[in-house]
PDB file of C-alpha atoms in Angstrom:
ATOM      1  CA  MET A   1      -0.752-195.528  15.285  1.00  0.00           C
ATOM      2  CA  LYS A   2       0.851-195.321  18.698  1.00  0.00           C
ATOM      3  CA  LYS A   3       4.159-196.873  17.703  1.00  0.00           C
ATOM      4  CA  SER A   4       6.727-196.568  14.941  1.00  0.00           C
ATOM      5  CA  ILE A   5       6.482-199.117  12.151  1.00  0.00           C
ATOM      6  CA  PRO A   6       9.670-201.059  13.007  1.00  0.00           C
ATOM      7  CA  PHE A   7       8.688-201.411  16.644  1.00  0.00           C
ATOM      8  CA  PHE A   8       5.189-202.369  15.632  1.00  0.00           C
ATOM      9  CA  ILE A   9       6.441-205.189  13.432  1.00  0.00           C
ATOM     10  CA  ILE A  10       8.656-206.540  16.188  1.00  0.00           C
ATOM     11  CA  SER A  11       6.103-206.217  18.928  1.00  0.00           C
ATOM     12  CA  MET A  12       2.840-206.866  17.132  1.00  0.00           C
ATOM     13  CA  LEU A  13       2.474-210.257  18.759  1.00  0.00           C
ATOM     14  CA  LEU A  14       0.463-208.846  21.623  1.00  0.00           C
ATOM     15  CA  SER A  15      -0.694-205.600  20.087  1.00  0.00           C
ATOM     16  CA  PRO A  16      -4.386-204.744  20.077  1.00  0.00           C
ATOM     17  CA  PHE A  17      -3.942-203.234  16.615  1.00  0.00           C
ATOM     18  CA  THR A  18      -3.369-206.490  14.740  1.00  0.00           C
ATOM     19  CA  ASN A  19      -6.761-206.539  13.063  1.00  0.00           C
ATOM     20  CA  ALA A  20      -5.280-204.313  10.378  1.00  0.00           C
ATOM     21  CA  GLN A  21      -4.221-207.310   8.325  1.00  0.00           C
ATOM     22  CA  THR A  22      -4.240-207.880   4.601  1.00  0.00           C
ATOM     23  CA  THR A  23      -3.056-211.505   4.457  1.00  0.00           C
ATOM     24  CA  GLN A  24      -5.428-214.449   4.690  1.00  0.00           C
ATOM     25  CA  VAL A  25      -5.491-215.838   8.231  1.00  0.00           C
ATOM     26  CA  ARG A  26      -5.873-219.561   8.759  1.00  0.00           C
ATOM     27  CA  ASP A  27      -8.696-220.973  10.809  1.00  0.00           C
ATOM     28  CA  PHE A  28      -8.594-221.760  14.516  1.00  0.00           C
ATOM     29  CA  VAL A  29      -7.234-225.109  15.688  1.00  0.00           C
ATOM     30  CA  ILE A  30      -8.569-227.045  18.667  1.00  0.00           C
ATOM     31  CA  GLU A  31      -5.713-228.986  20.207  1.00  0.00           C
ATOM     32  CA  PRO A  32      -6.134-232.623  21.329  1.00  0.00           C
ATOM     33  CA  GLN A  33      -7.842-232.896  24.699  1.00  0.00           C
ATOM     34  CA  ILE A  34      -5.459-231.877  27.495  1.00  0.00           C
ATOM     35  CA  LYS A  35      -7.512-233.147  30.428  1.00  0.00           C
ATOM     36  CA  PRO A  36     -11.086-234.396  30.736  1.00  0.00           C
ATOM     37  CA  ASN A  37     -13.259-231.451  29.659  1.00  0.00           C
ATOM     38  CA  PHE A  38     -10.263-229.120  29.190  1.00  0.00           C
ATOM     39  CA  TYR A  39      -9.147-227.891  25.767  1.00  0.00           C
ATOM     40  CA  ILE A  40      -6.670-225.407  24.328  1.00  0.00           C
ATOM     41  CA  TYR A  41      -7.516-223.734  21.055  1.00  0.00           C
ATOM     42  CA  LYS A  42      -5.243-221.615  18.907  1.00  0.00           C
ATOM     43  CA  THR A  43      -6.162-218.695  16.683  1.00  0.00           C
ATOM     44  CA  PHE A  44      -3.904-216.768  14.367  1.00  0.00           C
ATOM     45  CA  GLY A  45      -2.976-213.313  13.183  1.00  0.00           C
ATOM     46  CA  VAL A  46      -0.811-212.258  10.247  1.00  0.00           C
ATOM     47  CA  PHE A  47       1.231-209.115   9.798  1.00  0.00           C
ATOM     48  CA  GLY A  48       3.923-208.407   7.236  1.00  0.00           C
ATOM     49  CA  GLY A  49       3.423-211.888   5.843  1.00  0.00           C
ATOM     50  CA  LYS A  50       4.302-213.549   9.153  1.00  0.00           C
ATOM     51  CA  GLU A  51       1.861-215.606  11.172  1.00  0.00           C
ATOM     52  CA  TYR A  52       1.504-215.506  14.947  1.00  0.00           C
ATOM     53  CA  SER A  53      -0.619-217.708  17.190  1.00  0.00           C
ATOM     54  CA  THR A  54      -2.674-217.059  20.300  1.00  0.00           C
ATOM     55  CA  ASN A  55      -3.476-219.667  22.944  1.00  0.00           C
ATOM     56  CA  ALA A  56      -6.900-219.712  24.577  1.00  0.00           C
ATOM     57  CA  VAL A  57      -8.867-222.387  26.409  1.00  0.00           C
ATOM     58  CA  TYR A  58     -12.359-223.701  26.934  1.00  0.00           C
ATOM     59  CA  LEU A  59     -13.923-225.870  29.607  1.00  0.00           C
ATOM     60  CA  VAL A  60     -16.739-228.338  28.983  1.00  0.00           C
ATOM     61  CA  THR A  61     -19.227-228.501  31.853  1.00  0.00           C
ATOM     62  CA  LYS A  62     -22.519-230.325  32.320  1.00  0.00           C
ATOM     63  CA  LYS A  63     -24.336-227.021  31.813  1.00  0.00           C
ATOM     64  CA  GLY A  64     -22.431-225.894  28.736  1.00  0.00           C
ATOM     65  CA  VAL A  65     -19.037-224.708  27.552  1.00  0.00           C
ATOM     66  CA  VAL A  66     -17.113-221.839  29.148  1.00  0.00           C
ATOM     67  CA  LEU A  67     -14.799-219.959  26.790  1.00  0.00           C
ATOM     68  CA  PHE A  68     -11.734-218.179  28.129  1.00  0.00           C
ATOM     69  CA  ASP A  69     -10.870-215.455  25.611  1.00  0.00           C
ATOM     70  CA  VAL A  70     -12.243-215.133  22.100  1.00  0.00           C
ATOM     71  CA  PRO A  71     -10.694-215.853  18.682  1.00  0.00           C
ATOM     72  CA  TRP A  72      -8.229-213.259  17.424  1.00  0.00           C
ATOM     73  CA  GLN A  73     -10.350-212.836  14.295  1.00  0.00           C
ATOM     74  CA  LYS A  74     -13.951-211.727  14.679  1.00  0.00           C
ATOM     75  CA  THR A  75     -14.805-213.634  11.496  1.00  0.00           C
ATOM     76  CA  GLN A  76     -14.160-216.848  13.463  1.00  0.00           C
ATOM     77  CA  TYR A  77     -16.441-216.116  16.421  1.00  0.00           C
ATOM     78  CA  GLN A  78     -19.467-217.915  15.009  1.00  0.00           C
ATOM     79  CA  SER A  79     -17.557-220.826  13.500  1.00  0.00           C
ATOM     80  CA  LEU A  80     -15.904-221.578  16.840  1.00  0.00           C
ATOM     81  CA  LEU A  81     -19.300-221.588  18.569  1.00  0.00           C
ATOM     82  CA  ASP A  82     -20.647-223.919  15.879  1.00  0.00           C
ATOM     83  CA  THR A  83     -17.649-226.252  16.089  1.00  0.00           C
ATOM     84  CA  ILE A  84     -17.883-226.505  19.875  1.00  0.00           C
ATOM     85  CA  GLN A  85     -21.629-227.173  19.670  1.00  0.00           C
ATOM     86  CA  LYS A  86     -21.107-229.928  17.098  1.00  0.00           C
ATOM     87  CA  ARG A  87     -18.162-231.525  18.884  1.00  0.00           C
ATOM     88  CA  HIS A  88     -19.577-231.539  22.421  1.00  0.00           C
ATOM     89  CA  ASN A  89     -23.317-231.250  21.779  1.00  0.00           C
ATOM     90  CA  LEU A  90     -23.316-228.298  24.165  1.00  0.00           C
ATOM     91  CA  PRO A  91     -23.522-224.536  23.606  1.00  0.00           C
ATOM     92  CA  VAL A  92     -21.072-221.921  24.806  1.00  0.00           C
ATOM     93  CA  ILE A  93     -22.786-220.390  27.838  1.00  0.00           C
ATOM     94  CA  ALA A  94     -20.140-217.956  29.081  1.00  0.00           C
ATOM     95  CA  VAL A  95     -17.078-216.033  27.908  1.00  0.00           C
ATOM     96  CA  PHE A  96     -14.361-214.830  30.294  1.00  0.00           C
ATOM     97  CA  ALA A  97     -11.889-212.217  29.045  1.00  0.00           C
ATOM     98  CA  THR A  98      -8.386-212.170  30.548  1.00  0.00           C
ATOM     99  CA  HIS A  99      -7.720-208.610  29.374  1.00  0.00           C
ATOM    100  CA  SER A 100      -9.028-205.981  26.988  1.00  0.00           C
ATOM    101  CA  HIS A 101      -7.007-206.622  23.818  1.00  0.00           C
ATOM    102  CA  GLU A 102      -8.403-207.835  20.508  1.00  0.00           C
ATOM    103  CA  ASP A 103      -7.108-211.389  20.980  1.00  0.00           C
ATOM    104  CA  ARG A 104      -8.705-211.689  24.431  1.00  0.00           C
ATOM    105  CA  ALA A 105     -11.884-209.664  24.956  1.00  0.00           C
ATOM    106  CA  GLY A 106     -12.243-208.802  21.280  1.00  0.00           C
ATOM    107  CA  ASP A 107     -15.778-207.654  20.545  1.00  0.00           C
ATOM    108  CA  LEU A 108     -17.984-208.817  23.411  1.00  0.00           C
ATOM    109  CA  SER A 109     -21.072-207.356  21.745  1.00  0.00           C
ATOM    110  CA  PHE A 110     -21.171-210.425  19.485  1.00  0.00           C
ATOM    111  CA  TYR A 111     -21.717-212.682  22.494  1.00  0.00           C
ATOM    112  CA  ASN A 112     -23.852-210.190  24.402  1.00  0.00           C
ATOM    113  CA  ASN A 113     -26.257-210.021  21.463  1.00  0.00           C
ATOM    114  CA  LYS A 114     -26.587-213.810  21.494  1.00  0.00           C
ATOM    115  CA  GLY A 115     -27.486-213.879  25.174  1.00  0.00           C
ATOM    116  CA  ILE A 116     -24.182-215.497  26.137  1.00  0.00           C
ATOM    117  CA  LYS A 117     -22.957-214.172  29.471  1.00  0.00           C
ATOM    118  CA  THR A 118     -19.669-212.309  29.204  1.00  0.00           C
ATOM    119  CA  TYR A 119     -17.313-211.707  32.101  1.00  0.00           C
ATOM    120  CA  ALA A 120     -14.522-209.173  32.590  1.00  0.00           C
ATOM    121  CA  THR A 121     -12.998-207.261  35.475  1.00  0.00           C
ATOM    122  CA  ALA A 122     -13.989-203.682  36.202  1.00  0.00           C
ATOM    123  CA  LYS A 123     -10.572-202.575  34.930  1.00  0.00           C
ATOM    124  CA  THR A 124     -10.980-204.470  31.665  1.00  0.00           C
ATOM    125  CA  ASN A 125     -14.414-202.939  31.174  1.00  0.00           C
ATOM    126  CA  GLU A 126     -12.957-199.513  31.882  1.00  0.00           C
ATOM    127  CA  LEU A 127     -10.365-200.019  29.138  1.00  0.00           C
ATOM    128  CA  LEU A 128     -12.918-201.454  26.714  1.00  0.00           C
ATOM    129  CA  LYS A 129     -15.242-198.509  27.291  1.00  0.00           C
ATOM    130  CA  LYS A 130     -12.356-196.093  26.780  1.00  0.00           C
ATOM    131  CA  ASP A 131     -11.722-197.697  23.377  1.00  0.00           C
ATOM    132  CA  GLY A 132     -15.402-197.470  22.451  1.00  0.00           C
ATOM    133  CA  LYS A 133     -15.933-201.222  22.710  1.00  0.00           C
ATOM    134  CA  ALA A 134     -18.666-203.286  24.304  1.00  0.00           C
ATOM    135  CA  THR A 135     -18.259-204.181  27.962  1.00  0.00           C
ATOM    136  CA  SER A 136     -19.143-207.449  29.663  1.00  0.00           C
ATOM    137  CA  THR A 137     -22.572-208.266  31.035  1.00  0.00           C
ATOM    138  CA  GLU A 138     -21.049-209.590  34.267  1.00  0.00           C
ATOM    139  CA  LEU A 139     -18.153-208.524  36.476  1.00  0.00           C
ATOM    140  CA  ILE A 140     -15.479-211.072  37.348  1.00  0.00           C
ATOM    141  CA  LYS A 141     -15.062-211.757  41.046  1.00  0.00           C
ATOM    142  CA  THR A 142     -11.322-212.295  41.254  1.00  0.00           C
ATOM    143  CA  GLY A 143      -9.943-214.805  43.726  1.00  0.00           C
ATOM    144  CA  LYS A 144     -13.292-216.529  44.242  1.00  0.00           C
ATOM    145  CA  PRO A 145     -14.129-219.999  42.866  1.00  0.00           C
ATOM    146  CA  TYR A 146     -16.592-220.284  40.010  1.00  0.00           C
ATOM    147  CA  ARG A 147     -18.413-223.625  40.026  1.00  0.00           C
ATOM    148  CA  ILE A 148     -20.316-224.430  36.863  1.00  0.00           C
ATOM    149  CA  GLY A 149     -21.697-227.815  35.855  1.00  0.00           C
ATOM    150  CA  GLY A 150     -19.297-229.871  37.945  1.00  0.00           C
ATOM    151  CA  GLU A 151     -16.198-227.864  37.007  1.00  0.00           C
ATOM    152  CA  GLU A 152     -14.319-225.234  38.989  1.00  0.00           C
ATOM    153  CA  PHE A 153     -11.950-222.381  38.208  1.00  0.00           C
ATOM    154  CA  ILE A 154     -10.623-219.208  39.798  1.00  0.00           C
ATOM    155  CA  VAL A 155      -9.855-215.962  37.991  1.00  0.00           C
ATOM    156  CA  ASP A 156      -6.985-214.233  39.759  1.00  0.00           C
ATOM    157  CA  PHE A 157      -5.454-210.771  39.488  1.00  0.00           C
ATOM    158  CA  LEU A 158      -1.881-210.841  40.773  1.00  0.00           C
ATOM    159  CA  GLY A 159      -0.793-207.394  39.633  1.00  0.00           C
ATOM    160  CA  GLU A 160       0.018-205.459  36.500  1.00  0.00           C
ATOM    161  CA  GLY A 161       2.326-206.782  33.818  1.00  0.00           C
ATOM    162  CA  HIS A 162       1.574-207.069  30.108  1.00  0.00           C
ATOM    163  CA  THR A 163      -1.365-204.761  30.839  1.00  0.00           C
ATOM    164  CA  ALA A 164      -2.951-203.135  33.864  1.00  0.00           C
ATOM    165  CA  ASP A 165      -5.855-205.578  33.714  1.00  0.00           C
ATOM    166  CA  ASN A 166      -4.255-208.956  32.923  1.00  0.00           C
ATOM    167  CA  VAL A 167      -5.708-211.845  34.918  1.00  0.00           C
ATOM    168  CA  VAL A 168      -4.878-215.543  35.033  1.00  0.00           C
ATOM    169  CA  VAL A 169      -7.223-218.514  35.404  1.00  0.00           C
ATOM    170  CA  TRP A 170      -6.516-221.425  37.739  1.00  0.00           C
ATOM    171  CA  PHE A 171      -8.138-224.837  37.256  1.00  0.00           C
ATOM    172  CA  PRO A 172      -7.506-226.630  40.592  1.00  0.00           C
ATOM    173  CA  LYS A 173      -8.809-230.051  39.544  1.00  0.00           C
ATOM    174  CA  TYR A 174      -6.351-230.188  36.658  1.00  0.00           C
ATOM    175  CA  LYS A 175      -3.560-228.102  38.229  1.00  0.00           C
ATOM    176  CA  ILE A 176      -3.458-225.979  35.081  1.00  0.00           C
ATOM    177  CA  LEU A 177      -2.830-222.237  35.030  1.00  0.00           C
ATOM    178  CA  ASP A 178      -3.992-220.247  32.016  1.00  0.00           C
ATOM    179  CA  GLY A 179      -1.495-217.404  32.204  1.00  0.00           C
ATOM    180  CA  GLY A 180      -2.762-215.376  29.259  1.00  0.00           C
ATOM    181  CA  CYS A 181      -0.437-212.671  28.002  1.00  0.00           C
ATOM    182  CA  LEU A 182       1.121-212.202  31.419  1.00  0.00           C
ATOM    183  CA  ILE A 183       3.177-215.298  30.568  1.00  0.00           C
ATOM    184  CA  LYS A 184       5.557-215.401  27.614  1.00  0.00           C
ATOM    185  CA  SER A 185       6.222-218.649  25.804  1.00  0.00           C
ATOM    186  CA  LYS A 186       9.641-220.204  26.252  1.00  0.00           C
ATOM    187  CA  ALA A 187       9.930-219.673  22.483  1.00  0.00           C
ATOM    188  CA  ALA A 188       9.512-215.888  22.785  1.00  0.00           C
ATOM    189  CA  VAL A 189      12.538-213.732  21.967  1.00  0.00           C
ATOM    190  CA  ASP A 190      11.282-210.563  23.666  1.00  0.00           C
ATOM    191  CA  LEU A 191       8.406-209.158  25.714  1.00  0.00           C
ATOM    192  CA  GLY A 192       6.395-208.325  22.614  1.00  0.00           C
ATOM    193  CA  TYR A 193       4.029-205.375  22.746  1.00  0.00           C
ATOM    194  CA  THR A 194       4.750-203.302  25.862  1.00  0.00           C
ATOM    195  CA  GLY A 195       2.872-200.138  24.922  1.00  0.00           C
ATOM    196  CA  GLU A 196       0.390-200.710  27.750  1.00  0.00           C
ATOM    197  CA  ALA A 197       2.629-202.756  30.028  1.00  0.00           C
ATOM    198  CA  ASN A 198       3.839-202.025  33.522  1.00  0.00           C
ATOM    199  CA  VAL A 199       7.315-203.433  32.960  1.00  0.00           C
ATOM    200  CA  ALA A 200       8.504-202.219  36.364  1.00  0.00           C
ATOM    201  CA  GLN A 201       5.800-204.152  38.227  1.00  0.00           C
ATOM    202  CA  TRP A 202       5.726-207.190  35.942  1.00  0.00           C
ATOM    203  CA  PRO A 203       8.561-209.059  37.749  1.00  0.00           C
ATOM    204  CA  GLN A 204       6.794-208.617  41.098  1.00  0.00           C
ATOM    205  CA  THR A 205       3.579-209.953  39.603  1.00  0.00           C
ATOM    206  CA  MET A 206       5.461-212.943  38.208  1.00  0.00           C
ATOM    207  CA  ALA A 207       7.035-213.617  41.601  1.00  0.00           C
ATOM    208  CA  LYS A 208       3.556-213.743  43.163  1.00  0.00           C
ATOM    209  CA  LEU A 209       2.380-216.087  40.427  1.00  0.00           C
ATOM    210  CA  LYS A 210       5.364-218.401  40.807  1.00  0.00           C
ATOM    211  CA  ASN A 211       4.854-218.613  44.569  1.00  0.00           C
ATOM    212  CA  LYS A 212       1.075-218.986  44.559  1.00  0.00           C
ATOM    213  CA  TYR A 213       0.833-221.509  41.736  1.00  0.00           C
ATOM    214  CA  SER A 214       3.981-223.550  42.284  1.00  0.00           C
ATOM    215  CA  GLN A 215       1.847-226.704  42.171  1.00  0.00           C
ATOM    216  CA  ALA A 216       0.812-226.089  38.552  1.00  0.00           C
ATOM    217  CA  THR A 217       1.693-228.982  36.250  1.00  0.00           C
ATOM    218  CA  LEU A 218       0.985-226.901  33.145  1.00  0.00           C
ATOM    219  CA  VAL A 219       1.250-223.145  32.651  1.00  0.00           C
ATOM    220  CA  ILE A 220      -0.210-221.884  29.379  1.00  0.00           C
ATOM    221  CA  PRO A 221       1.402-218.768  27.878  1.00  0.00           C
ATOM    222  CA  GLY A 222      -0.623-216.304  25.838  1.00  0.00           C
ATOM    223  CA  HIS A 223       1.111-216.898  22.525  1.00  0.00           C
ATOM    224  CA  ASP A 224       3.230-219.363  20.571  1.00  0.00           C
ATOM    225  CA  GLU A 225       4.395-222.736  21.903  1.00  0.00           C
ATOM    226  CA  TRP A 226       2.554-223.801  25.048  1.00  0.00           C
ATOM    227  CA  LYS A 227       3.783-227.370  25.523  1.00  0.00           C
ATOM    228  CA  GLY A 228       6.357-228.293  28.121  1.00  0.00           C
ATOM    229  CA  GLY A 229       7.569-226.142  30.974  1.00  0.00           C
ATOM    230  CA  GLY A 230       9.852-223.213  31.494  1.00  0.00           C
ATOM    231  CA  HIS A 231       7.459-220.459  30.405  1.00  0.00           C
ATOM    232  CA  VAL A 232       7.408-218.700  33.781  1.00  0.00           C
ATOM    233  CA  GLU A 233      11.191-218.840  34.154  1.00  0.00           C
ATOM    234  CA  HIS A 234      11.671-217.617  30.583  1.00  0.00           C
ATOM    235  CA  THR A 235       9.303-214.701  31.192  1.00  0.00           C
ATOM    236  CA  LEU A 236      11.373-213.693  34.209  1.00  0.00           C
ATOM    237  CA  ASP A 237      14.555-213.994  32.121  1.00  0.00           C
ATOM    238  CA  LEU A 238      13.094-211.732  29.436  1.00  0.00           C
ATOM    239  CA  LEU A 239      12.081-209.184  32.052  1.00  0.00           C
ATOM    240  CA  ASN A 240      15.562-209.261  33.543  1.00  0.00           C
ATOM    241  CA  LYS A 241      17.181-208.788  30.122  1.00  0.00           C
ATOM    242  CA  ASN A 242      14.805-205.933  29.386  1.00  0.00           C
ATOM    243  CA  LYS A 243      15.746-204.216  32.653  1.00  0.00           C
ATOM    244  CA  LYS A 244      19.461-204.533  31.895  1.00  0.00           C
ATOM    245  CA  SER A 245      18.996-203.046  28.431  1.00  0.00           C
ATOM    246  CA  GLU A 246      17.200-199.943  29.716  1.00  0.00           C
TER     247      GLU A 246
END
């Protein structure tokens, strides 16, 4: 364990160690359609009897479904694929990881072994390899549009924050930004797990995000409540409070 037990309990929300759970975890939930072909799905983790949620998304294209981050629980990998296939009559054809943690990249070998293309940045693969985990079959080209089956998105690295490898995903047609764990929910009370964070650079990264994606009509945080606005501003507030408390 890298952290003391009290700190772990407080900060486990974003910790890559949350697979060590003894309580039954409820199944994933696919939220009502946000935009045509755009969906948010939530998965869950439990520690100390308390449940936490993770927000991830998927995009339905004419060629198949693109998954952005995997379920928090490996036991739900197959059932999510099956549910998506049944609901949309299309298979998952690609998985993009927004960073290396268990609730994002998870175990890419599951998808690699099924012939599903997996995508991660070189930095994410470096961290996965360091932890003895499978790396992606493809490297993400950050800042360049991906066009698949009539849909478009851009994976962007704006700087370090929650981790050294955290990226965001921009969907220009829908003006939606999937912020991953770089963005804290407006419901968050602290920064969560910062054991691998660059807290000093995080505010600068957020400033770049706020400036570059000011036209976003929805910004999706990595965990907890995603509806409404104010997530970016709240993240900056939390960072400011953290700096003052140091």
